[in-house]
Coordinates of C-alpha atoms and ligand atoms in Angstrom, one line a residue:
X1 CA -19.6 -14.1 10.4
X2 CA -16.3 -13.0 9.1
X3 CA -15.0 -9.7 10.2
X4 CA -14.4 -7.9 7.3
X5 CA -11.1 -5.7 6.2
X6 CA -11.4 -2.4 4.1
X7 CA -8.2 -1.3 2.4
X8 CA -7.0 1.1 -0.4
X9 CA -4.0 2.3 -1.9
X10 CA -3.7 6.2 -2.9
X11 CA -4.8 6.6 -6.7
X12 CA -2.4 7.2 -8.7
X13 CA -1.5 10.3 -10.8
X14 CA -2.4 9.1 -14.9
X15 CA 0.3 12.1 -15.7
X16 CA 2.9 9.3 -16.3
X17 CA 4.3 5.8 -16.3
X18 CA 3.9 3.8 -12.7
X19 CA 7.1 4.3 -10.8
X20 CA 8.8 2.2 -8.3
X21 CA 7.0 4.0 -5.3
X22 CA 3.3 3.4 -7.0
X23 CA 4.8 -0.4 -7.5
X24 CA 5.9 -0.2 -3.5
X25 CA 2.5 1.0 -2.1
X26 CA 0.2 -1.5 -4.4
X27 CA 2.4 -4.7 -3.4
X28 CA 2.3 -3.4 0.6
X29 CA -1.6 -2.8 0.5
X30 CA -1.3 -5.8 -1.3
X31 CA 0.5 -8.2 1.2
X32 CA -1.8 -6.6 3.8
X33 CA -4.8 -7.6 2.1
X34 CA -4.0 -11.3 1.6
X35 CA -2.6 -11.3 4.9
X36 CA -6.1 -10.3 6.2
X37 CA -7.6 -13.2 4.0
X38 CA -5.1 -15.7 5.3
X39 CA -6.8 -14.6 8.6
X40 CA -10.3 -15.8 7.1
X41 CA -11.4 -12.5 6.7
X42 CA -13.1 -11.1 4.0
X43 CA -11.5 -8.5 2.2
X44 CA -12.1 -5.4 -0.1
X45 CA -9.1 -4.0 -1.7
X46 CA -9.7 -0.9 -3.3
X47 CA -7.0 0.9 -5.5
X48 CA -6.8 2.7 -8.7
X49 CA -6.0 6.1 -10.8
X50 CA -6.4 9.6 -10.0
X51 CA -7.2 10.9 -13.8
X52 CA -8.1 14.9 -13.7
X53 CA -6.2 17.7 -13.1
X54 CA -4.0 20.6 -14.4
X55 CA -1.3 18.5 -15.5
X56 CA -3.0 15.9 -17.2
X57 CA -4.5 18.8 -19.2
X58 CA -1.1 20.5 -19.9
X59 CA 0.6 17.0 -20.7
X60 CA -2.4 16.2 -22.8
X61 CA -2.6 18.9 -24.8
X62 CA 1.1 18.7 -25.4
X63 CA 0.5 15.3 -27.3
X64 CA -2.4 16.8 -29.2
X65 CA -4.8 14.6 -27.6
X66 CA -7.5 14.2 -26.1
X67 CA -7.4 14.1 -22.0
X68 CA -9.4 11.3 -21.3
X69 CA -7.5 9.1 -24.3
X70 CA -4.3 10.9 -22.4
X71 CA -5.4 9.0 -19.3
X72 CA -6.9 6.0 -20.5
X73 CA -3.6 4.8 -21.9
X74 CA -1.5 5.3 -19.1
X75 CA -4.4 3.5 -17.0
X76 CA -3.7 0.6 -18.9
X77 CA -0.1 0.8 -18.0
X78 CA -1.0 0.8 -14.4
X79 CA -3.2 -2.1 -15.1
X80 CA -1.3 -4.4 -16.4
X81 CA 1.3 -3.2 -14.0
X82 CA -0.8 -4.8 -11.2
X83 CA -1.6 -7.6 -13.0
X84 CA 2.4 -8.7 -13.3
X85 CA 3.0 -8.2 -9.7
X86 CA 0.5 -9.9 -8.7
X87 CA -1.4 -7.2 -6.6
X88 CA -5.0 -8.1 -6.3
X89 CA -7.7 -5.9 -5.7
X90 CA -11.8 -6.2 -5.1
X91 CA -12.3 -2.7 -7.2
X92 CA -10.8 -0.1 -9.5
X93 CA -11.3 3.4 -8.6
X94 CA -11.0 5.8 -11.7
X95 CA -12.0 9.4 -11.2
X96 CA -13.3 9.5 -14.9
X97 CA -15.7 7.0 -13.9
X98 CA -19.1 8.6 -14.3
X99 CA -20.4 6.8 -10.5
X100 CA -17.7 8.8 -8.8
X101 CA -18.2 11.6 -10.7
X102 CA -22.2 11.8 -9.8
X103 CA -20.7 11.2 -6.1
X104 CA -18.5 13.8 -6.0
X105 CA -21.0 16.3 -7.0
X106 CA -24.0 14.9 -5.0
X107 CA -21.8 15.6 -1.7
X108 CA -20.8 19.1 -3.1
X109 CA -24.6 19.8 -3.2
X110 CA -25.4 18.3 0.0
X111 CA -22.4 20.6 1.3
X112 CA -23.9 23.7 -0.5
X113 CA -27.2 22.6 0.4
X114 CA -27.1 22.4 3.9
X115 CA -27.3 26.2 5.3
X116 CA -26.8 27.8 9.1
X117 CA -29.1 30.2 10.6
X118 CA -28.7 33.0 8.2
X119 CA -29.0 31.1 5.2
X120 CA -25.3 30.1 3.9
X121 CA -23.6 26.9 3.6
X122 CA -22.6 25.6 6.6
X123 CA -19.5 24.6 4.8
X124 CA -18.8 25.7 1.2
X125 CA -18.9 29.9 0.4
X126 CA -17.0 31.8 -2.4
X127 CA -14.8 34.9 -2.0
X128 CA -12.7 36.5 -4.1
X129 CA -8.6 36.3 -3.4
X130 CA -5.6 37.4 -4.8
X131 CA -2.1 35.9 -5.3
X132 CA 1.2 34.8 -7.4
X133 CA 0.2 33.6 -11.0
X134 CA 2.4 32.1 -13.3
X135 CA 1.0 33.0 -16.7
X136 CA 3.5 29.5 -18.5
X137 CA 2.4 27.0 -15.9
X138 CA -0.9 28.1 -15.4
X139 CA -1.8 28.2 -11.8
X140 CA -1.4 30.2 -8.5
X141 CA 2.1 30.3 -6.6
X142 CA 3.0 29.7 -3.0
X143 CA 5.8 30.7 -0.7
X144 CA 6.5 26.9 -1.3
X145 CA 7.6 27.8 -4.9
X146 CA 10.1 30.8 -3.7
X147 CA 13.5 30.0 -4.4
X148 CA 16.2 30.4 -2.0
X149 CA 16.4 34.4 -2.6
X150 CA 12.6 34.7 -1.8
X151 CA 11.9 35.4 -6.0
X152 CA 10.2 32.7 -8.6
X153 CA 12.5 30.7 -10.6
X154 CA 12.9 31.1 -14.8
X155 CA 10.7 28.0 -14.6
X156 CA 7.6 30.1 -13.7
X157 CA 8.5 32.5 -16.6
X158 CA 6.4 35.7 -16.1
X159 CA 4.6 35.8 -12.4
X160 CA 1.7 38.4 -12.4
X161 CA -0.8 39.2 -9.6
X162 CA -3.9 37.7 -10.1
X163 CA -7.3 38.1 -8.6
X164 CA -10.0 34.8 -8.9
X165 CA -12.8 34.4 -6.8
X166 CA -13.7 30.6 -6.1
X167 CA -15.2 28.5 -3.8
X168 CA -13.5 27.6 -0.3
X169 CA -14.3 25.0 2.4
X170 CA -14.1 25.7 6.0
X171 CA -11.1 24.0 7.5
X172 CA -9.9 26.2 10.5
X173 CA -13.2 26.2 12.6
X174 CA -12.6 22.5 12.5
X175 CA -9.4 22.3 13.9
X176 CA -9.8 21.9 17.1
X177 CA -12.3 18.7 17.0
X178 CA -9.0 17.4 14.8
X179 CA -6.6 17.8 17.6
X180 CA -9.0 16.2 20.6
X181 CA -9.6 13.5 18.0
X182 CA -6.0 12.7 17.2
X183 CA -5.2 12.8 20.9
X184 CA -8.3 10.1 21.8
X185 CA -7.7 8.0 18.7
X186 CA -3.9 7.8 18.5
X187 CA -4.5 4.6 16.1
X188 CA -5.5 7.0 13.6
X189 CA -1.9 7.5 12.0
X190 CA 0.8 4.9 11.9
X191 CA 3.6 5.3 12.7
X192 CA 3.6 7.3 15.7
X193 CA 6.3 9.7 15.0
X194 CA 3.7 10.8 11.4
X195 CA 1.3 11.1 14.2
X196 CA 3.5 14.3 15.7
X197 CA 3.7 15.4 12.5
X198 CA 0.2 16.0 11.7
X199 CA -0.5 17.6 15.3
X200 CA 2.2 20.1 15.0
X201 CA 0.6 20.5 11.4
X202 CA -3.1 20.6 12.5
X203 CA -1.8 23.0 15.3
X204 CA -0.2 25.6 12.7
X205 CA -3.9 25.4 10.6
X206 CA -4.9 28.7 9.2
X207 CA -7.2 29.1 6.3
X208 CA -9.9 27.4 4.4
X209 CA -9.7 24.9 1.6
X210 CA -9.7 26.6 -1.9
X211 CA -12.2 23.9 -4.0
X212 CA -12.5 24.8 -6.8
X213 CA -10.5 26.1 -10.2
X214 CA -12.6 28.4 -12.9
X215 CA -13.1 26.4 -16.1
X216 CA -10.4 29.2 -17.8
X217 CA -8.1 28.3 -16.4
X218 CA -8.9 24.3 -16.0
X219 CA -11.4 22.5 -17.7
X220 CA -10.4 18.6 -16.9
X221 CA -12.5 18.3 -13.9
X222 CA -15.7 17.2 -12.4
X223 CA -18.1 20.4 -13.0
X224 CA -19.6 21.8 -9.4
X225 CA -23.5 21.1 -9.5
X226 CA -24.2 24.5 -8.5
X227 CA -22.0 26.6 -11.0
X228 CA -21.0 25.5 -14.2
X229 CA -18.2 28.3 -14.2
X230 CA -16.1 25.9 -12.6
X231 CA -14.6 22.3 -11.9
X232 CA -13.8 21.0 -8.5
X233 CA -10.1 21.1 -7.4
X234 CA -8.6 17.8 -7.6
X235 CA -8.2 16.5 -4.1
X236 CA -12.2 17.1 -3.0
X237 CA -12.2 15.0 -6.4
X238 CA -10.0 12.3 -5.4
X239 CA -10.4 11.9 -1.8
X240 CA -13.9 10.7 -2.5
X241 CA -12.6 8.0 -4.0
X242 CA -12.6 6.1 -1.2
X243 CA -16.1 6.3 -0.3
X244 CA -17.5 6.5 -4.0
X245 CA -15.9 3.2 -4.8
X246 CA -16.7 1.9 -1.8
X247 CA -19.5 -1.1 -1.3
X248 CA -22.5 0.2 -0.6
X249 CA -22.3 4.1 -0.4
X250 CA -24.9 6.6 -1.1
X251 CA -24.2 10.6 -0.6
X252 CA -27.5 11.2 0.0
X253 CA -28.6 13.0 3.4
X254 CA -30.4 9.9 5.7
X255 CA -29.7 7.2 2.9
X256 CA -29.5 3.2 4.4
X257 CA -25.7 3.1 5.0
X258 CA -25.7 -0.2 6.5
X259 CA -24.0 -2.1 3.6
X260 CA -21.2 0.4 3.8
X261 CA -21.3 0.7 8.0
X262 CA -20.3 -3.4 7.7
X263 CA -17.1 -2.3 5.6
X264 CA -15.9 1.0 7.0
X265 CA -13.6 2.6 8.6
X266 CA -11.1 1.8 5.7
X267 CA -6.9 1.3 6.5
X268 CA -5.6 3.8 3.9
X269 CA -2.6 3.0 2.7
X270 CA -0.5 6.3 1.6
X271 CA 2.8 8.2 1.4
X272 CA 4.4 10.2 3.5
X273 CA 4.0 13.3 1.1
X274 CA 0.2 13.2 1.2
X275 CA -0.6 12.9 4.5
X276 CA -0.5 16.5 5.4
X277 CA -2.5 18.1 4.5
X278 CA -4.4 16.1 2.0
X279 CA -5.3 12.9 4.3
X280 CA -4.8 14.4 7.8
X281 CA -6.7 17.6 7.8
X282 CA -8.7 17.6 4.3
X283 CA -10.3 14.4 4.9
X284 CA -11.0 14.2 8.2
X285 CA -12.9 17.4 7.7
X286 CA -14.7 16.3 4.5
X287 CA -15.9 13.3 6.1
X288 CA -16.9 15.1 9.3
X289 CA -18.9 17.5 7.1
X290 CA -20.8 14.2 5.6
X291 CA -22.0 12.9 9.1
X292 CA -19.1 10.7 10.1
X293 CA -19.0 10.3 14.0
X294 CA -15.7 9.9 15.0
X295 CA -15.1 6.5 15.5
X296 CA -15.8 6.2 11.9
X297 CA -12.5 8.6 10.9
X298 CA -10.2 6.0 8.3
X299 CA -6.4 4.7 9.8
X300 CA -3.5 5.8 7.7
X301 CA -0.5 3.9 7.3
X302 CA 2.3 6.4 6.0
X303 CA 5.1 4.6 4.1
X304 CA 8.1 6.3 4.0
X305 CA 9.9 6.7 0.0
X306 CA 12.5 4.7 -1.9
X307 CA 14.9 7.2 -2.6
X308 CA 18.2 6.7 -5.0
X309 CA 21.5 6.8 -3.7
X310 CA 19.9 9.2 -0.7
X311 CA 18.2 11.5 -3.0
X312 CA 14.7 11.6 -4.8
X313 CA 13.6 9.9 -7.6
X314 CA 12.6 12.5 -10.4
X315 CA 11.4 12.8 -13.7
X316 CA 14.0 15.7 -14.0
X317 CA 16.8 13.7 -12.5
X318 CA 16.5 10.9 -14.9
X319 CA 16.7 8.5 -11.9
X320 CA 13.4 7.0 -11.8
X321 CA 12.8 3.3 -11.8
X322 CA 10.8 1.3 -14.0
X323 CA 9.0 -1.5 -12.1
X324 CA 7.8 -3.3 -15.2
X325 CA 11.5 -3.9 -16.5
X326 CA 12.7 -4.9 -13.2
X327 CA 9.5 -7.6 -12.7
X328 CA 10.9 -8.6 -16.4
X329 CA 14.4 -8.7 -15.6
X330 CA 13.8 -10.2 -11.8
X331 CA 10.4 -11.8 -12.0
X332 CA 7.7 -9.9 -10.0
X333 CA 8.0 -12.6 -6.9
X334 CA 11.6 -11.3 -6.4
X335 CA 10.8 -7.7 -6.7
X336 CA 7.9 -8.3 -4.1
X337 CA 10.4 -9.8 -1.9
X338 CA 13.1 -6.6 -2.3
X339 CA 10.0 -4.2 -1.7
X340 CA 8.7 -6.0 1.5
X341 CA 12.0 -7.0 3.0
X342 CA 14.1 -4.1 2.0
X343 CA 12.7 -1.4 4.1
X344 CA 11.3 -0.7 7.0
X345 CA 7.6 0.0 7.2
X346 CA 7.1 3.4 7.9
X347 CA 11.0 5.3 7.2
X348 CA 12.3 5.8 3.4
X349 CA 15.3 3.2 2.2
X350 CA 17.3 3.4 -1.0
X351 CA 16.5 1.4 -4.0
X352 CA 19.0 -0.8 -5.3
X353 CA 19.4 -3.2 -8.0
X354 CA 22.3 -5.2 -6.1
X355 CA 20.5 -5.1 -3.0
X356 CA 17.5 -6.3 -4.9
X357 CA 20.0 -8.9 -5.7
X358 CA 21.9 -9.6 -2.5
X359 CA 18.2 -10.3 -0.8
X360 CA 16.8 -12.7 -2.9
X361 CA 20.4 -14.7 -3.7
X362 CA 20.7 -14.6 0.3
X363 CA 17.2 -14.9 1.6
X364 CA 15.0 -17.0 -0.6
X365 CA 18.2 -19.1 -3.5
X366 CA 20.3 -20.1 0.0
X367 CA 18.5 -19.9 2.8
X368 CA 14.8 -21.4 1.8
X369 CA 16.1 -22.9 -1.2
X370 CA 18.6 -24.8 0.2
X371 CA 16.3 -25.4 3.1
X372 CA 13.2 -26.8 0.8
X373 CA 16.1 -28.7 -2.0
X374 CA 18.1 -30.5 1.5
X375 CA 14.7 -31.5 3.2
X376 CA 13.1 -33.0 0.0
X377 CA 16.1 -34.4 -1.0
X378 CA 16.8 -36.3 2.1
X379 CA 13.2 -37.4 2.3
X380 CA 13.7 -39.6 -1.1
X381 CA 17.1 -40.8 -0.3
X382 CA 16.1 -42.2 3.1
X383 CA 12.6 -42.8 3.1
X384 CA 11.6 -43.0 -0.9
X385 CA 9.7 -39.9 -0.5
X386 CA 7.3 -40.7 2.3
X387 CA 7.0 -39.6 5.5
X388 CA 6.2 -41.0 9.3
X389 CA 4.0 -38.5 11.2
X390 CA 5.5 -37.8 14.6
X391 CA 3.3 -36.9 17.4
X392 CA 5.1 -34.3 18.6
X393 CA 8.2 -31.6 18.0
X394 CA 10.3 -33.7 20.9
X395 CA 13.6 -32.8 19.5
X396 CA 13.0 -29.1 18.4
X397 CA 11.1 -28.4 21.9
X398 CA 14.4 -28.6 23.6
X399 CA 15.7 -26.1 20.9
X400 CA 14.9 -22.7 20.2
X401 CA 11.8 -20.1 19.8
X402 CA 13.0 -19.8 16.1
X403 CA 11.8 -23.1 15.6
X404 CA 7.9 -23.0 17.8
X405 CA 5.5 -23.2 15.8
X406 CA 3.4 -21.1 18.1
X407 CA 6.2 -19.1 19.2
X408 CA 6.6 -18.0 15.4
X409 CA 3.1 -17.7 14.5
X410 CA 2.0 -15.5 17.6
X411 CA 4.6 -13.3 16.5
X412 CA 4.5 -13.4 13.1
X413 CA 0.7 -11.9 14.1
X414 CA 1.2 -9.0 16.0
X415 CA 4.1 -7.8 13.6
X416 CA 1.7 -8.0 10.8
X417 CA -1.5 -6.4 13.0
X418 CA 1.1 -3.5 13.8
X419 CA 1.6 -3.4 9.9
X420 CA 5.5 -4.2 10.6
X421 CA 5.4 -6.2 7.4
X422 CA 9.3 -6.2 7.3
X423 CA 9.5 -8.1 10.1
X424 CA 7.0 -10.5 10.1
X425 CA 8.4 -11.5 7.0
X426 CA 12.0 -11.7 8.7
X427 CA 9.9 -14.3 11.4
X428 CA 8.9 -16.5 9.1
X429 CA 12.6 -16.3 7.8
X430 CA 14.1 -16.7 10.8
X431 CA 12.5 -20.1 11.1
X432 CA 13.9 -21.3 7.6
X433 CA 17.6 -20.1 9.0
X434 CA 16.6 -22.4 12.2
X435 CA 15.4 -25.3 9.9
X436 CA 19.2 -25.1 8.5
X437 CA 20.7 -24.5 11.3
X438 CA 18.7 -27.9 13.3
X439 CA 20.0 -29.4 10.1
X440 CA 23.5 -29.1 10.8
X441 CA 23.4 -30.0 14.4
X442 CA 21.2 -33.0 14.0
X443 CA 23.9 -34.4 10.8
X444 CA 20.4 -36.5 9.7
X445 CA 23.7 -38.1 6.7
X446 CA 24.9 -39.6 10.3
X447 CA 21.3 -40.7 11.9
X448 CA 20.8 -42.7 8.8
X449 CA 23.7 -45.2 9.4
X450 CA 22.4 -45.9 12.5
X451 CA 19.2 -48.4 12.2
X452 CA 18.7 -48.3 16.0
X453 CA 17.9 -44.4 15.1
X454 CA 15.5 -44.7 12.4
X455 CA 12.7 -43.0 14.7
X456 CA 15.0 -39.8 15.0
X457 CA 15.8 -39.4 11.4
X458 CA 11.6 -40.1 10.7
X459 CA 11.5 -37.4 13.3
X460 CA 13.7 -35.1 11.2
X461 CA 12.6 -35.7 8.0
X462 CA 9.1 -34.8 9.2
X463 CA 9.8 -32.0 11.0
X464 CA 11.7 -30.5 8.0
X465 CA 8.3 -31.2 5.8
X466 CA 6.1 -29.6 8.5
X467 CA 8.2 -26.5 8.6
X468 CA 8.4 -25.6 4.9
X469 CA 4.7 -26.4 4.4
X470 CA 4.3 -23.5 7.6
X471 CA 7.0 -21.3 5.9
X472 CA 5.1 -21.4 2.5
X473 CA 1.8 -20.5 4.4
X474 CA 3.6 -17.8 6.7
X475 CA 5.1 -16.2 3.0
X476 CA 2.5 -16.7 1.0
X477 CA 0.9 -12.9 1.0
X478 CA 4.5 -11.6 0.5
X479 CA 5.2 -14.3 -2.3
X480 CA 1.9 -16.5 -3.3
X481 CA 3.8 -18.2 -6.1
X482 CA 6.4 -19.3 -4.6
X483 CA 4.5 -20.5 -1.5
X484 CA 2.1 -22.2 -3.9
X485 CA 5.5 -23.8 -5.1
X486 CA 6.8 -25.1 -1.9
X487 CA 3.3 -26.6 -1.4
X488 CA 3.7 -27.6 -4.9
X489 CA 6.7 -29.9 -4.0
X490 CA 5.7 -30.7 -0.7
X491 CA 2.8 -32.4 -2.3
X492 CA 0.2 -30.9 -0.6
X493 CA -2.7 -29.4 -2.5
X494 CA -5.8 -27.1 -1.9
X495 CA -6.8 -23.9 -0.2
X496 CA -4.7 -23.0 3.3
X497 CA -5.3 -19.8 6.3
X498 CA -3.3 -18.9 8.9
X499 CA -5.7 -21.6 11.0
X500 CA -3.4 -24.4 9.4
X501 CA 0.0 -22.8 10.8
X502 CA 0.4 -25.4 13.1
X503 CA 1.8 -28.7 14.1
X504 CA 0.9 -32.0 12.5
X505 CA -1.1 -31.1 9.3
X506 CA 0.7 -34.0 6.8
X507 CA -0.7 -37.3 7.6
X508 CA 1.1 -40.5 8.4
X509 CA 2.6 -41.8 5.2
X510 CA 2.6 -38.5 3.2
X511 CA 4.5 -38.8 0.2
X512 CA 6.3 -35.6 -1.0
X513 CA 7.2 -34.4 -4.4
X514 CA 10.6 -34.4 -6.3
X515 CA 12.7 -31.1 -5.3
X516 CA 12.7 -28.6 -8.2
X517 CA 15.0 -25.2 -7.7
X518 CA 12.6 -22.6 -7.1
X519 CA 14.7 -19.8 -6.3
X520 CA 17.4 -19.8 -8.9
X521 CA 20.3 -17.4 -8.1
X522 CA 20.5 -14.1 -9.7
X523 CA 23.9 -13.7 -12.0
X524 CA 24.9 -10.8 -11.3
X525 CA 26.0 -8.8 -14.3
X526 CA 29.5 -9.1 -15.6
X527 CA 32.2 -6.6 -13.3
X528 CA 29.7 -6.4 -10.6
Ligands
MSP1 N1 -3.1 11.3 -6.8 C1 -2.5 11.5 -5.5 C2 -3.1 10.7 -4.4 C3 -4.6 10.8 -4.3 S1 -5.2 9.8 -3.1 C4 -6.8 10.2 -2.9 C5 -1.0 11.2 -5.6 N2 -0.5 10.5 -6.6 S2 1.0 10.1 -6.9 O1 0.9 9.3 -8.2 O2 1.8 11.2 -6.9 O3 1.5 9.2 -5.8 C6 0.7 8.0 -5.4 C7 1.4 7.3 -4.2 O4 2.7 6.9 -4.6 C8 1.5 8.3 -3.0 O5 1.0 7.6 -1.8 C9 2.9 8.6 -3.0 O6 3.4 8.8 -1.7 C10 3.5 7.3 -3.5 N3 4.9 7.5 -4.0 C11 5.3 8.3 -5.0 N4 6.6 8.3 -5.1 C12 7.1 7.4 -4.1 C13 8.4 6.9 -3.8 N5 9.5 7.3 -4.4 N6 8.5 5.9 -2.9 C14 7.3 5.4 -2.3 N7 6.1 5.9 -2.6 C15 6.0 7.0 -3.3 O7 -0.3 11.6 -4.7

């Protein structure tokens, strides 16, 4: 049987237009998830919008609407978003959805329901607390929101003390299972150094987890089953995302789990602003208070932020960027390729419409587009288009690893399996700049004067086919069209895995397409 691959995205705040950095973290999950499929697995990709909330409620009452006609139409911006880039997922998770809704408050009552010794919930109880209100934004301050002088900023307008009671759930009694588990499952969080993070985090923990919001004060949420006074607080909300949307999951206490057992633990793909506390202490905790054994605690892959010029992107700022115009402007294959290639998995990078630019003109117009346009063209000038098969890689054996097939491939692996996505992209590169490179020192233009070498320059000519037909299958989760292209023009038609990376694959006599420019270069703009 196929092993099977679990992965999701974050949802996505509906409180505005998809940025850059929603764009970033759909395409990575994305390449991951067809990566897995090249692999032969089968995958679920889960992904979607994150649609309650205070500000949903504020921005939605500032346009006079409705909040779930708020959110619907900026879920179909996110949509469609997806759709252009190419990011394909097995199921949409929207928190309006009335199935995650019934979830979210069948594991509230199961938390409420299930009581200690002297009759309270083992991990849900209500207490009253007091604290900073801002009476224009509508919600409690934290030292977080102090300016630099220790006061509240104009923006808060008038800050009074406020009393509320709510409902909290235990977090610090848990703290110390978090810690042992970190240190026996250091998989848990990549990369390493988010890993620290979170300890020293987890170390600091004090304090419960405030869950819910009284329906005065908020009234866009999922109502708690057991008092209709209020709405739960929009992480428990969203969080559960991940198992409400998930194949085969049922809240209920002792239900058959074994449709979900054969999918989970899922990889959760998030940012490195929600990973504490939200996914490295809430989570852990929530699902630990649901039954989860340990083993069964999700992987996070942090991604680090796109950033412009060094600084953030923000609404205030005026700096954020559209990914919809720049798949419009670009196409969403080159945009893919800038958002895979021009970072490092992991650390933040600045965004860049020239370096967005320089990649593609450099990487995929010269390198493999000279690379696919020489080979092809050779192969109708000297041989009408058809290949001889040659038996084996004599004359790139005695070269270099850039050019082994196996050599490539291996790596290629482990770089994706350690989520380096930038790099095993730069592998399967690297053997395109090899491919020119064995160009230029074989001089094929010479070879074919020479009738007493006609074997060498068959040997070329295939070897030149067989390594753009690997490079297209090697790209193809990072850029499926454009791999589908180079197949395209190699001639070669049908479905291909990771299996068929390897020698020998076109068959004596194979006639390839006619070379059509598939990378065109970028202009760049006038007085750049
Ligand atoms: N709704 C919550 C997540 C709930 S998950 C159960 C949320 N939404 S968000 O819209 O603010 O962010 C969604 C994702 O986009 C997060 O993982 C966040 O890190 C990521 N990014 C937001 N801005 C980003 C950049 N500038 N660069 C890269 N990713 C960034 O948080």
């Amino acid at each position: 049987m196929a092993d099977n691959f679990f992965i999701t995205t974050a949802i996505d705040y509906t409180n505005g237009a998809p940025h850059i950095g929603h764009a970033y973290e759909k395409v990575l999950a994305d390449v991951i998830a067809r990566y897995h499929r090249l692999k032969g697995e089968s995958v679920f990709y889960l992904t979607g919008v994150d649609q309650h909330g205070q500000k949903v409620q504020q921005s939605a009452e500032k346009q006079g609407i409705e909040p779930q006609k708020f959110v619907d139409g900026l879920t179909e911006k996110f949509v469609a978003l997806w759709d252009k880039l190419d990011v394909r997922y097995e199921r949409w998770a929207a928190t309006t959805d009335a199935s995650h809704k019934q979830c979210v408050r069948a594991i509230l009552q199961r938390l409420w329901d299930e009581k200690d010794a002297t009759g309270q919930s083992r991990w849900l109880y209500k207490t009253k607390q007091g604290g900073w209100y801002s009476v224009r934004q509508e919600q409690f301050l934290t030292d977080k929101e102090r300016g630099e002088d220790g006061e509240f900023g104009p923006e808060w307008g008038e800050v009074e003390f406020r009393e509320e009671e709510n409902y909290y759930f235990r977090l610090t009694e848990h703290r110390d299972w978090l810690l042992v588990l970190l240190e026996s499952r250091p998989e848990l969080v990549t990369p390493d150094f988010r890993r620290g993070e979170l300890r020293n985090a987890v170390e600091k923990l004090s304090g419960d987890l405030c869950i819910s919001r009284p329906k005065s004060r908020l009234a866009w949420g999922i109502e708690l089953p057991f008092d209709p006074e209020f709405v739960t607080f929009v992480w428990f909300d969203a969080l559960v995302n991940y198992i409400s949307f998930a194949p085969g999951y049922d809240p209920a206490p002792g239900a058959d789990l074994s449709e979900f057992n054969a999918w989970w633990p899922a990889l959760h793909v998030i940012g490195k602003d929600i990973l504490i506390p939200a996914h490295g202490v809430y989570w852990p905790i929530m699902l630990k208070a649901l039954g989860f054994s340990d083993a069964d605690i999700p992987i996070l892959l942090v991604h680090g932020w796109w950033n412009i010029g060094g600084t953030k992107m923000s609404k205030t700022l005026g700096n954020v960027v559209d990914p919809d115009a720049l798949a419009d402007k670009y196409g969403a294959e080159a945009l893919r390729y800038y958002l895979m290639s021009d970072i490092t998995t992991g650390r933040d990078a600045d965004f860049s419409d020239d370096r967005l630019i320089t990649r593609f003109n450099s990487d995929l117009a010269k390198n493999l587009g000279n690379l696919l346009n020489r080979s092809l063209n050779m192969a109708h000038k000297y041989r009408g288009g058809v290949l001889k098969k040659t038996t084996a890689p004599e004359l790139l054996l005695t070269t270099r690893d850039a050019l082994n097939f196996e050599t490539v491939v291996e790596l290629y692996r482990s770089q994706f399996d350690g989520c380096a996505v930038n790099l095993a992209l730069e592998t399967a590169l690297l053997h395109a700049t090899a491919c020119n490179q064995f160009i230029d020192l074989q001089k094929p233009w010479t070879v074919a004067k020479h009738p007493d070498l006609a074997d060498r320059l068959d040997a070329i000519l295939y070897q030149l086919a067989e390594s753009l037909r690997f490079i297209a299958i090697l790209l193809s989760p990072i850029v499926p069209k454009a791999a589908r292209g180079i197949f395209d023009q190699l001639g070669v038609t049908g479905e291909f895995g990771l299996g068929d990376a390897k020698w020998g694959a076109l068959p004596d006599g194979h006639r390839v397409g006619t070379p059509v420019p598939l990378f065109p270069q970028i202009e760049r703009p006038e007085g750049e």
